[in-house]
Short mmCIF file of C-alpha atoms and ligand atoms in Angstrom, two decimals:
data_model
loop_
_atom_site.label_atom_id
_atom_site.label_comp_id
_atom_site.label_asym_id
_atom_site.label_seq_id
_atom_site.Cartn_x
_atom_site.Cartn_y
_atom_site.Cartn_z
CA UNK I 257 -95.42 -128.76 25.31
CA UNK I 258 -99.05 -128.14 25.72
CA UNK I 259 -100.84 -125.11 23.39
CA UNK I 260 -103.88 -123.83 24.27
CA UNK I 261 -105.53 -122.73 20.72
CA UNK I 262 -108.54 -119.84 21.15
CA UNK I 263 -110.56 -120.14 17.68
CA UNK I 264 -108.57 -123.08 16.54
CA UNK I 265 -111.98 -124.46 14.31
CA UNK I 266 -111.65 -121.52 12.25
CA UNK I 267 -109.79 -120.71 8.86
CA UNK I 268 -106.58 -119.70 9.95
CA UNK I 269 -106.83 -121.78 13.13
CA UNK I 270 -107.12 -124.88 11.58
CA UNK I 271 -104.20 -125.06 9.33
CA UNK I 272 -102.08 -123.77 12.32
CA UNK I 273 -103.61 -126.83 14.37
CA UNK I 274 -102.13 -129.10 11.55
CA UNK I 275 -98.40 -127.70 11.80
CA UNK I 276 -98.48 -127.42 15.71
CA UNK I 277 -99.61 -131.11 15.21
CA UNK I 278 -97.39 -132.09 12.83
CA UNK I 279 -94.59 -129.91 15.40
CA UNK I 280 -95.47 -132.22 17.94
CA UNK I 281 -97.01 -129.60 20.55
CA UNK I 282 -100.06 -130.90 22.23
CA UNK I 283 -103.10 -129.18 21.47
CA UNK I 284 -106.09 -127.90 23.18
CA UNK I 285 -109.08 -125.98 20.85
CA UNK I 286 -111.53 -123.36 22.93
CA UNK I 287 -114.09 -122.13 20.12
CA UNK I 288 -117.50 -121.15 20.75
CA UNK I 289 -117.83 -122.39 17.50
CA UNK I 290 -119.86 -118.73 16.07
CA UNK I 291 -117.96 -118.86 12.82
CA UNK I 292 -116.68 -122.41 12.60
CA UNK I 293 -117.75 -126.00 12.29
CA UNK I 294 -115.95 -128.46 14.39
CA UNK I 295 -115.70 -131.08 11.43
CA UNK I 296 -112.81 -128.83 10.68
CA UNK I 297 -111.29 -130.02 13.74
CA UNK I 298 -112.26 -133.62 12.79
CA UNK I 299 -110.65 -133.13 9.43
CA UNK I 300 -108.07 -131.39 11.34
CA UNK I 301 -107.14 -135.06 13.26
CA UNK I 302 -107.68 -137.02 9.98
CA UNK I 303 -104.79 -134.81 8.17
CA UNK I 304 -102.30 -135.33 10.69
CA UNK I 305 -103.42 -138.57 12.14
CA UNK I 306 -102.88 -136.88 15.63
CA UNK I 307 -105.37 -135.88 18.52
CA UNK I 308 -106.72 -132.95 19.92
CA UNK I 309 -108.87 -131.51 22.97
CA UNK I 310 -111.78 -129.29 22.17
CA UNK I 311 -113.89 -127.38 24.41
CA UNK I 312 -117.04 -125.70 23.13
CA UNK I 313 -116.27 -122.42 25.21
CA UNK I 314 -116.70 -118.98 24.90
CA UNK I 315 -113.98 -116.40 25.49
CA UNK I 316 -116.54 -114.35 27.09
CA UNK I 317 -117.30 -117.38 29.79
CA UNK I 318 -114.43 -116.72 32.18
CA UNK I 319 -115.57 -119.54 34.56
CA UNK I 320 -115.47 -121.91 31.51
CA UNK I 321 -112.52 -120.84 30.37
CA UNK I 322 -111.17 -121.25 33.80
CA UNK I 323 -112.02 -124.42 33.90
CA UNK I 324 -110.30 -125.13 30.88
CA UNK I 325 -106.72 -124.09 32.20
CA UNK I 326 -107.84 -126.41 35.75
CA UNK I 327 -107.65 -128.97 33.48
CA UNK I 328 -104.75 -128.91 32.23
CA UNK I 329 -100.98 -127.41 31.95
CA UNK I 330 -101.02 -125.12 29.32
CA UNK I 331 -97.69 -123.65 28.17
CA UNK I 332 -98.65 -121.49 26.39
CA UNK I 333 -101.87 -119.61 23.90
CA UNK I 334 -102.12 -118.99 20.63
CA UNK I 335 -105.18 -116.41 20.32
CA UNK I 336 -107.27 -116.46 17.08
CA UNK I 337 -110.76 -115.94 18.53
CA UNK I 338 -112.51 -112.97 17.05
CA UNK I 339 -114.81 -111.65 15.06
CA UNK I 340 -113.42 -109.90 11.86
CA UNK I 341 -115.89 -108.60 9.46
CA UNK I 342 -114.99 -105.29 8.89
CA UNK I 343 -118.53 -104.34 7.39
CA UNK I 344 -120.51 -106.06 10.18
CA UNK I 345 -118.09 -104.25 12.85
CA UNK I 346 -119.68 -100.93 11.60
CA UNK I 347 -123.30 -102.45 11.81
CA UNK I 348 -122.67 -104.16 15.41
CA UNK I 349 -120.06 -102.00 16.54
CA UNK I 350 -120.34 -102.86 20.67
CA UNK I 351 -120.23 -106.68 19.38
CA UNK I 352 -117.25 -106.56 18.33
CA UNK I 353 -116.03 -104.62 20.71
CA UNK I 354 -117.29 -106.93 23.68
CA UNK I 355 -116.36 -109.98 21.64
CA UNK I 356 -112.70 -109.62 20.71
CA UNK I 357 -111.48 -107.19 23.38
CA UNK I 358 -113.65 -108.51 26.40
CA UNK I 359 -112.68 -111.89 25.47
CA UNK I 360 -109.58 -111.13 25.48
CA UNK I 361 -109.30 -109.60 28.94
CA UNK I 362 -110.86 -112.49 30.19
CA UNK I 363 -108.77 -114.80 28.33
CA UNK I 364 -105.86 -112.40 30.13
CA UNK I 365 -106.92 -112.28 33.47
CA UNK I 366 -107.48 -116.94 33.26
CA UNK I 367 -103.81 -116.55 32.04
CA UNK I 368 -102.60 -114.25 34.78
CA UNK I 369 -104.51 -116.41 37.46
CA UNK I 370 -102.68 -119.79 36.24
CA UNK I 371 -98.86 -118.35 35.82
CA UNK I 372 -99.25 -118.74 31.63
CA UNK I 373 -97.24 -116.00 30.25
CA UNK I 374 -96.65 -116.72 26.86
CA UNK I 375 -99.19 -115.67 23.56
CA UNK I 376 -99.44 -115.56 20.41
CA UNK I 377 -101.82 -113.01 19.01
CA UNK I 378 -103.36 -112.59 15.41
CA UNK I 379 -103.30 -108.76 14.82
CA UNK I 380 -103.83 -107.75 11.05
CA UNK I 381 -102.35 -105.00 8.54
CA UNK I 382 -105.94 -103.39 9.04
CA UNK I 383 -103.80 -101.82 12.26
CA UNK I 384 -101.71 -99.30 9.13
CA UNK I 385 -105.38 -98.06 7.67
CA UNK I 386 -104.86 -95.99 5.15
CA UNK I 387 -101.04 -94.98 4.18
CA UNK I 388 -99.43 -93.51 1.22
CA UNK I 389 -96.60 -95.18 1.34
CA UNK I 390 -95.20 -99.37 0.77
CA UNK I 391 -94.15 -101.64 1.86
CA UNK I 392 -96.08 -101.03 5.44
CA UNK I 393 -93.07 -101.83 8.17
CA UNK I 394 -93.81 -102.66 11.90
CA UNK I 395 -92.39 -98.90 13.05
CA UNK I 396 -95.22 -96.91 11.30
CA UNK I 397 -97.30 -94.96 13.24
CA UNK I 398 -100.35 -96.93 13.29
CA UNK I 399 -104.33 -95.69 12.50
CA UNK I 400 -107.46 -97.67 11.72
CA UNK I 401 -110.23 -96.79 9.59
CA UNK I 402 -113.27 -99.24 11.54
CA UNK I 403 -114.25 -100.70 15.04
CA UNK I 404 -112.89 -104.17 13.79
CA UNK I 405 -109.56 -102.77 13.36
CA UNK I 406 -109.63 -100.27 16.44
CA UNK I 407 -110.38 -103.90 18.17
CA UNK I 408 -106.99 -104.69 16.70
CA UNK I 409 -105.35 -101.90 17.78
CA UNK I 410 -106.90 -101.47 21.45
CA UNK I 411 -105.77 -105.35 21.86
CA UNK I 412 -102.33 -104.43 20.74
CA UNK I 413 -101.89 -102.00 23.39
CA UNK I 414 -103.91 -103.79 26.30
CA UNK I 415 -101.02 -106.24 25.69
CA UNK I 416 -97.95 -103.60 25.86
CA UNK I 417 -99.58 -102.60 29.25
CA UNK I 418 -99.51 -106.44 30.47
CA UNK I 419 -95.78 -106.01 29.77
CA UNK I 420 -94.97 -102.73 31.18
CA UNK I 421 -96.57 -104.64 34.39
CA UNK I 422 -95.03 -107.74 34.45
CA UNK I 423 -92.01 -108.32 32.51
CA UNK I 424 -92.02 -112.03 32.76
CA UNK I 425 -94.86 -111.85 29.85
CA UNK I 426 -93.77 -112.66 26.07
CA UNK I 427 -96.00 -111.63 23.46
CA UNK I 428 -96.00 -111.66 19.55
CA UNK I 429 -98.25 -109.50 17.57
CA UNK I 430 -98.79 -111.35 14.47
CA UNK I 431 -99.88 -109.02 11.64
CA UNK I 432 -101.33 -110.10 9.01
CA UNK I 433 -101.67 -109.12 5.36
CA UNK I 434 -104.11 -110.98 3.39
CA UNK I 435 -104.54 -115.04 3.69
CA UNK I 436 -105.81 -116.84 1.27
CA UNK I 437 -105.55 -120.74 0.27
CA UNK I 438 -106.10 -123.79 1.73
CA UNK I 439 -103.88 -126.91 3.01
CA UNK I 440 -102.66 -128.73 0.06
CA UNK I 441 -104.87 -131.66 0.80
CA UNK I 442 -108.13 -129.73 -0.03
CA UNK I 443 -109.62 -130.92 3.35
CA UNK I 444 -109.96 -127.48 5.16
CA UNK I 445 -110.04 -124.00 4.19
CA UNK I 446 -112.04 -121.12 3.81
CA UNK I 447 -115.57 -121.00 4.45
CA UNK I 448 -117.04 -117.89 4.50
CA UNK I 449 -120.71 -117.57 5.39
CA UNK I 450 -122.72 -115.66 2.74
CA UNK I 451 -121.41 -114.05 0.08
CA UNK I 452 -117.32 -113.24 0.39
CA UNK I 453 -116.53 -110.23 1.19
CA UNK I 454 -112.63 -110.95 0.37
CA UNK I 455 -111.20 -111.28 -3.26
CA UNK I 456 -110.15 -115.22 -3.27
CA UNK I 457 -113.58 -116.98 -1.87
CA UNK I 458 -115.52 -114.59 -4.56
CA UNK I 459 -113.37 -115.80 -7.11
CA UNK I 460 -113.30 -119.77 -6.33
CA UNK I 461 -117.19 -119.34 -5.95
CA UNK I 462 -117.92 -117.92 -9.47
CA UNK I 463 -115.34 -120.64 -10.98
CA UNK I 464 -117.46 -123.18 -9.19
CA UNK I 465 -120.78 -121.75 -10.13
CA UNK I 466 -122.04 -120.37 -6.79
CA UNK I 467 -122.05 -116.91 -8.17
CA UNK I 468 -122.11 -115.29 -11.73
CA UNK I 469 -119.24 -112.47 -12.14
CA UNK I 470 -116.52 -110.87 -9.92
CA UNK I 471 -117.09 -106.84 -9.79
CA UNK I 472 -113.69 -105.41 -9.51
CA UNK I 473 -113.47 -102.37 -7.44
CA UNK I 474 -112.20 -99.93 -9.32
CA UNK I 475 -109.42 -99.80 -12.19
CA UNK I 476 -108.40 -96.16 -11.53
CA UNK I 477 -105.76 -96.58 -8.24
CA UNK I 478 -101.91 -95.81 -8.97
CA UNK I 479 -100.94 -99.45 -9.66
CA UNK I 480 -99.53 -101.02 -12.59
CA UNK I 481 -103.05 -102.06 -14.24
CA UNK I 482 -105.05 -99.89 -11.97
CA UNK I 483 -106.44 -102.55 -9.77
CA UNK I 484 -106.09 -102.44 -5.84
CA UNK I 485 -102.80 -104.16 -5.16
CA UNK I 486 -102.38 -106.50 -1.79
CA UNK I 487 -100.21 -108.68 -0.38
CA UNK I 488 -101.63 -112.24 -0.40
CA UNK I 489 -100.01 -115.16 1.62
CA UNK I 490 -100.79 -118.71 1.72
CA UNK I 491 -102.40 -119.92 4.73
CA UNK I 492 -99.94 -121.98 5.50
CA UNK I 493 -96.68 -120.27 5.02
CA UNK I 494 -98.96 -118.13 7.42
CA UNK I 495 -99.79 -120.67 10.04
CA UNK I 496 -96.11 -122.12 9.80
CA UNK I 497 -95.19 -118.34 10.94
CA UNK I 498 -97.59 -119.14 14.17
CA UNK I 499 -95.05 -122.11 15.18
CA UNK I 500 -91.29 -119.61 14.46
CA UNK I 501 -93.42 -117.10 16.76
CA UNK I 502 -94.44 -119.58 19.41
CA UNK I 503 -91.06 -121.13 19.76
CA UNK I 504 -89.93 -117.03 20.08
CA UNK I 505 -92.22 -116.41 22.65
CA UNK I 506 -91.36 -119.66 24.54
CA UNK I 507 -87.55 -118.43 24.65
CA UNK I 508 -88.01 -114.69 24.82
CA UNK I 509 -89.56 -112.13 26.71
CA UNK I 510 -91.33 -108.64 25.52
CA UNK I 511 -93.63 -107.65 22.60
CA UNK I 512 -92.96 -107.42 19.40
CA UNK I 513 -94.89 -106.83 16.28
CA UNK I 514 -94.32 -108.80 13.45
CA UNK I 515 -95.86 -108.32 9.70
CA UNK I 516 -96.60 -111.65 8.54
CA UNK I 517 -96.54 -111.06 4.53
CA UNK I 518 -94.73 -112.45 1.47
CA UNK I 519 -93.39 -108.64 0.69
CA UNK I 520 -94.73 -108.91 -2.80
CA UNK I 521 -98.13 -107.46 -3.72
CA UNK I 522 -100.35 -108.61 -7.04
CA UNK I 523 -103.60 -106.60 -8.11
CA UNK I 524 -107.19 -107.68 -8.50
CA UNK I 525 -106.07 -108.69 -12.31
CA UNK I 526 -102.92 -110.44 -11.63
CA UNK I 527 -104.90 -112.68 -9.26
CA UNK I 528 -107.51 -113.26 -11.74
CA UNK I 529 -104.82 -114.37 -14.67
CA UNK I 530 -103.41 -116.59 -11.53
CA UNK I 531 -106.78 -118.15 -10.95
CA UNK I 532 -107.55 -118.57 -14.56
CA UNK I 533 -104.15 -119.77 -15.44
CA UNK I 534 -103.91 -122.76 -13.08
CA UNK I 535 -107.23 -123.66 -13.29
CA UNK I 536 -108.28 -123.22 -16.94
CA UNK I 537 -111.45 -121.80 -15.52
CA UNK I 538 -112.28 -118.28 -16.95
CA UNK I 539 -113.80 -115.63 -14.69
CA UNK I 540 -116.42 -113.37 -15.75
CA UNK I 541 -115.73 -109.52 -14.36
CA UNK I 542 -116.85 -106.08 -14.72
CA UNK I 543 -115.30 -103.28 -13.34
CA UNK I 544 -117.27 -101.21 -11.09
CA UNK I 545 -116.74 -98.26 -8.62
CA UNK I 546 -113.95 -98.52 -6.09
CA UNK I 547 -115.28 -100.18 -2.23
CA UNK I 548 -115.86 -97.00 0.02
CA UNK I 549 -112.71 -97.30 2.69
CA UNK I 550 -110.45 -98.84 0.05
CA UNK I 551 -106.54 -98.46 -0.19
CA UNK I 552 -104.83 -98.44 -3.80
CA UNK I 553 -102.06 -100.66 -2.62
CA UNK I 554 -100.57 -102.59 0.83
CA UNK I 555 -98.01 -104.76 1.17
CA UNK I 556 -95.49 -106.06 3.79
CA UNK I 557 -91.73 -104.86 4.75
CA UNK I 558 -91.51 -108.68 6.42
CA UNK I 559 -87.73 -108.24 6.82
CA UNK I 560 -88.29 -108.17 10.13
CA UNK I 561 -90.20 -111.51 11.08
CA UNK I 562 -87.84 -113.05 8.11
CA UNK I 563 -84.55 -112.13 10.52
CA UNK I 564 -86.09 -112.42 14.13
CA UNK I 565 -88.29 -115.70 13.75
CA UNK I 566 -86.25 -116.89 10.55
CA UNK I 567 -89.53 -116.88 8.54
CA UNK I 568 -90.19 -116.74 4.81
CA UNK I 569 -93.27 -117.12 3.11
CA UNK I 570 -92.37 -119.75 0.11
CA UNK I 571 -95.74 -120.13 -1.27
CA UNK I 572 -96.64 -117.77 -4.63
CA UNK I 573 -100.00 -116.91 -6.43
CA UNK I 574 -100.13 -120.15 -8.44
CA UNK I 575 -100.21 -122.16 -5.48
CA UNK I 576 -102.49 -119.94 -3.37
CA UNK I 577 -104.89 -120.21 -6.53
CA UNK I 578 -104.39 -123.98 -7.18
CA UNK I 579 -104.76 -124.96 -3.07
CA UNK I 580 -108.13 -122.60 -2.93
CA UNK I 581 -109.24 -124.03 -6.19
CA UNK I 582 -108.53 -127.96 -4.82
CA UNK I 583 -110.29 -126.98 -1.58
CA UNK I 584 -113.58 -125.17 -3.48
CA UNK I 585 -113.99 -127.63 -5.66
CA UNK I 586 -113.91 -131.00 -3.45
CA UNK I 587 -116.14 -128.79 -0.82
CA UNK I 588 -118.39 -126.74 -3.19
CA UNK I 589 -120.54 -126.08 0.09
CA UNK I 590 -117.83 -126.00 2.39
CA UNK I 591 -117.79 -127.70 5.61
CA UNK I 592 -121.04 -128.88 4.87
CA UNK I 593 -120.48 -131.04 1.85
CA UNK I 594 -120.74 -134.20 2.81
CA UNK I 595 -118.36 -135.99 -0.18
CA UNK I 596 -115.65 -138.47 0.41
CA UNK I 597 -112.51 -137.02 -0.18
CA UNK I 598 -109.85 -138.37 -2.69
CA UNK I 599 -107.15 -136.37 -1.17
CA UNK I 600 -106.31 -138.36 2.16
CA UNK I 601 -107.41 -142.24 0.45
P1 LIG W 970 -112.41 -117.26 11.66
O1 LIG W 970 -113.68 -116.53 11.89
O2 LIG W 970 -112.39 -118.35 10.66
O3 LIG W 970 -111.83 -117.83 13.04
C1 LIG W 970 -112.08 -117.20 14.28
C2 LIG W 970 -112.59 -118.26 15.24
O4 LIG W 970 -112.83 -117.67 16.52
C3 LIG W 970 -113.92 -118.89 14.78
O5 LIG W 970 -113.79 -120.29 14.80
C4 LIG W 970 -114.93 -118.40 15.81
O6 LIG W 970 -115.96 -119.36 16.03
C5 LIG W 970 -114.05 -118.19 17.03
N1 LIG W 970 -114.54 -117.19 18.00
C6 LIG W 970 -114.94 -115.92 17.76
N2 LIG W 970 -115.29 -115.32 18.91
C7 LIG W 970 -115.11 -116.23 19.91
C8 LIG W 970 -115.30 -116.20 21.32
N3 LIG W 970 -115.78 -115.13 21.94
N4 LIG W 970 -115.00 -117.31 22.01
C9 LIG W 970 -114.54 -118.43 21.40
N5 LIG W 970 -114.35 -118.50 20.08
C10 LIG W 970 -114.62 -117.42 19.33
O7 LIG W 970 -111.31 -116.16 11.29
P2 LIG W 970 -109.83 -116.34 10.74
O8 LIG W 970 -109.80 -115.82 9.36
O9 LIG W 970 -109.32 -117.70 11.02
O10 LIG W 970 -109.09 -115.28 11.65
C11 LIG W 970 -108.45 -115.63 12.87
C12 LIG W 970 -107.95 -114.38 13.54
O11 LIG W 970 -107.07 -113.68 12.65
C13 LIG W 970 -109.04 -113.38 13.91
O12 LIG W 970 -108.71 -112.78 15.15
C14 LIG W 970 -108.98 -112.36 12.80
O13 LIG W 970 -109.43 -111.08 13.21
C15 LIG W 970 -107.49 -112.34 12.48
N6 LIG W 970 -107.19 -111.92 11.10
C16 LIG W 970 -107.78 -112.55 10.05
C17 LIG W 970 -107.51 -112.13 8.75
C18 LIG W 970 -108.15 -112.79 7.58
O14 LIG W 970 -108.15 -112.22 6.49
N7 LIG W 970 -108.69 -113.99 7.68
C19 LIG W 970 -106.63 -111.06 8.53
C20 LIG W 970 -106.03 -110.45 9.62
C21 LIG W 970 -106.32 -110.88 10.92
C1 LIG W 971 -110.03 -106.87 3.74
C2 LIG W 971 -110.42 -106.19 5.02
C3 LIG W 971 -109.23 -106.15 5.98
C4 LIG W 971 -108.66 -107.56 6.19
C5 LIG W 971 -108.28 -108.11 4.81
C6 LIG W 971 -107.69 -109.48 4.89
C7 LIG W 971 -112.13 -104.57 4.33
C8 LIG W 971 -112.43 -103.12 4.12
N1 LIG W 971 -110.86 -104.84 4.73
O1 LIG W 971 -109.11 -106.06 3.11
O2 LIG W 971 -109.60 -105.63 7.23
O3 LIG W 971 -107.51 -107.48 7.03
O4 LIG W 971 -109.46 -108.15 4.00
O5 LIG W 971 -108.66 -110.45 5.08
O6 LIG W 971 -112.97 -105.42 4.19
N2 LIG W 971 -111.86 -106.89 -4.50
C9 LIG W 971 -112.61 -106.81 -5.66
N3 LIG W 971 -113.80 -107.48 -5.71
C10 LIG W 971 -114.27 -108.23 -4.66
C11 LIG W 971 -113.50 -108.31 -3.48
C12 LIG W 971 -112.31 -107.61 -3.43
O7 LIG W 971 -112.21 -106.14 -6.61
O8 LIG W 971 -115.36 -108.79 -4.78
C13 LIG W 971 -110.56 -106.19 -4.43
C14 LIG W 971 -110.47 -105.13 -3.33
O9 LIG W 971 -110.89 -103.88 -3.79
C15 LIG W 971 -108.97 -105.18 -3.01
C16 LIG W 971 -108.59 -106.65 -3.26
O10 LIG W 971 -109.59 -107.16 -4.12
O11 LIG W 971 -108.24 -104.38 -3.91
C17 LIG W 971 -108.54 -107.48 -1.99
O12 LIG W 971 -109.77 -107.32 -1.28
P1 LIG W 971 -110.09 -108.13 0.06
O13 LIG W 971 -109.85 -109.57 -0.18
O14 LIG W 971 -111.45 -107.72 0.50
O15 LIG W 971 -108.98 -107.66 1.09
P2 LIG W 971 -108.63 -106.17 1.63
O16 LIG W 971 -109.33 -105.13 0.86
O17 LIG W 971 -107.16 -106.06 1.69
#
């Protein structure tokens, strides 16, 4: 069974290469590499002792891309290829939009040309915006707050339409809460460029020195300590939820949305005390005014990915904070550092 994997150098892509690997499903990698390094890939190979096919393409180069499905039989795509800065999406907005939906059409249309049917596509919980009430479930009328997550959303229903007009299609909609972690070997993971926007990456960088002291945003939202409250999930419980939705799509037909979280959310201080606990490492904070666009709390109703792809996220806070820890601190710059690594001797 041969997988073709759009943005499979990235964070999430690469630990779902490793369990599609480890699944046995061939692999092929298109990445235009804008937010990745392709030692992840190598690393990738080296973790699973298994081989891959890249091609340096972008989703936006249909002919390339084209010539990527000549080559070979593909059975079916997993689609991670984006851009997802919801900050920058505000700055650039026709970026993004040509980026994630045009390269998806494209990415449609090769699909379409070549009788390959089945996908896997990495929506997010950015497609709920702002709601009063949790746990989010898949049946909520859905809103977005920014063109990154209207990308989402306008993806979402470019894909219901490919159903309505051909039936034979078999889509997931994989939403996401918040990922965070890295594989256990501390070999890949995150690796944001700049300063992190997202909660984890800050925290791992001011443990290893990179940067001084968190700023919490805001201790005033209706949660138990007053910090925003979110549903984090290990990246791979979340990339193992990539394979139970592949081998649904490759048996099923339709679309269906499924939230891909643990069900359980933790606030900015709970994942501190994590972080602190399993590392021994304190973190320096001060609390400062809430993040414009904020929500108090979000977290997953995942009954329905736990009954219909028989999925659970097994992975808690410790580990999420000990596997980014492991993977921060053997690669203090990331996919650049250029240190041998203990973990796969
Ligand atoms: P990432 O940036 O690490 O990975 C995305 C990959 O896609 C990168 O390797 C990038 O180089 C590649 N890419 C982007 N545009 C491309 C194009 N036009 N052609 C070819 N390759 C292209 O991001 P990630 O965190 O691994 O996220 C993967 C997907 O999941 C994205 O679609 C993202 O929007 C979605 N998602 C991520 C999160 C999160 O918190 N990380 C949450 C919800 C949804
Ligand atoms: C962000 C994205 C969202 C994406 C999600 C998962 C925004 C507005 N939203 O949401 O689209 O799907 O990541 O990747 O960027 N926090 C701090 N200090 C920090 C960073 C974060 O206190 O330096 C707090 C936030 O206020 C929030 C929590 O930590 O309460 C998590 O923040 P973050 O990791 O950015 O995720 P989301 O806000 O859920």
């Amino acid at each position: 069974m041969k997988v073709l994997v759009t943005g499979g150098a990235g964070y999430i892509g690469s630990h779902t290469c490793v369990e599609l690997l480890n699944a046995g499903y061939k692999i092929i990698v298109v990445d235009n590499l804008s937010n990745s390094k392709l030692v992840a890939l190598e690393r990738v190979k080296e973790i699973t002792g298994k081989e891959l096919e890249f091609y340096n393409v972008d989703l936006l180069d249909k002919v390339a891309l084209y010539q990527v499905f000549s080559n070979h039989r593909i059975d079916a795509v997993i689609h991670f290829a984006g851009l997802k800065a919801v900050g920058e999406s505000v700055s650039i907005p026709l970026k993004y939009y040509h980026n994630n939906i045009t390269g998806t059409l494209n990415l449609c249309e090769v699909m379409q040309a070549f009788g390959v049917n089945r996908m896997v596509f990495s929506s997010s919980a950015t497609v709920y915006g702002l709601q009063e009430d949790v746990p989010f479930s898949e049946e909520i009328p859905l809103q977005t707050t920014n063109p990154y997550g209207r990308t989402k959303l306008m993806v979402e229903e470019i894909l219901r339409d490919l159903y309505v007009s051909n039936q034979n299609w078999s889509i997931a909609l994989l939403r996401y809460f918040n990922p965070v972690g890295a594989h256990p070997s501390g070999y890949i993971g995150e690796d944001p460029s700049g300063i992190p926007n997202n909660l984890l990456p800050f925290i791992t960088q001011v443990a290893v020195g990179k940067l001084s002291e968190l700023k919490v945003f805001g201790n005033d939202y209706d949660t138990h300590d007053g910090t925003g409250v979110r549903d984090y999930i290990h990246v791979v419980d979340l990339a193992i939820g990539h394979i139970r939705a592949l081998e649904n799509v490759l048996n099923t037909a339709g679309v269906k949305a499924y939230n891909l979280g643990t069900g359980t959310g933790y606030s900015v201080l709970d994942m501190i005390n994590a972080f602190e606990k399993v590392t021994g490492i304190a973190i320096p904070y001060q609390i400062v005014d809430r993040r414009p666009g904020d929500i108090g709390t979000s977290y997953a109703n995942p009954t329905k990915a736990n009954k219909e792809l028989k999925w659970v996220a097994h992975k808690g806070i410790e580990e999420m904070c000990k596997d980014a820890w492991r993977w921060q601190s053997y690669n203090p710059n990331g996919f650049d550092t250029k240190v041998k690594h203990k973990a796969l001797k």
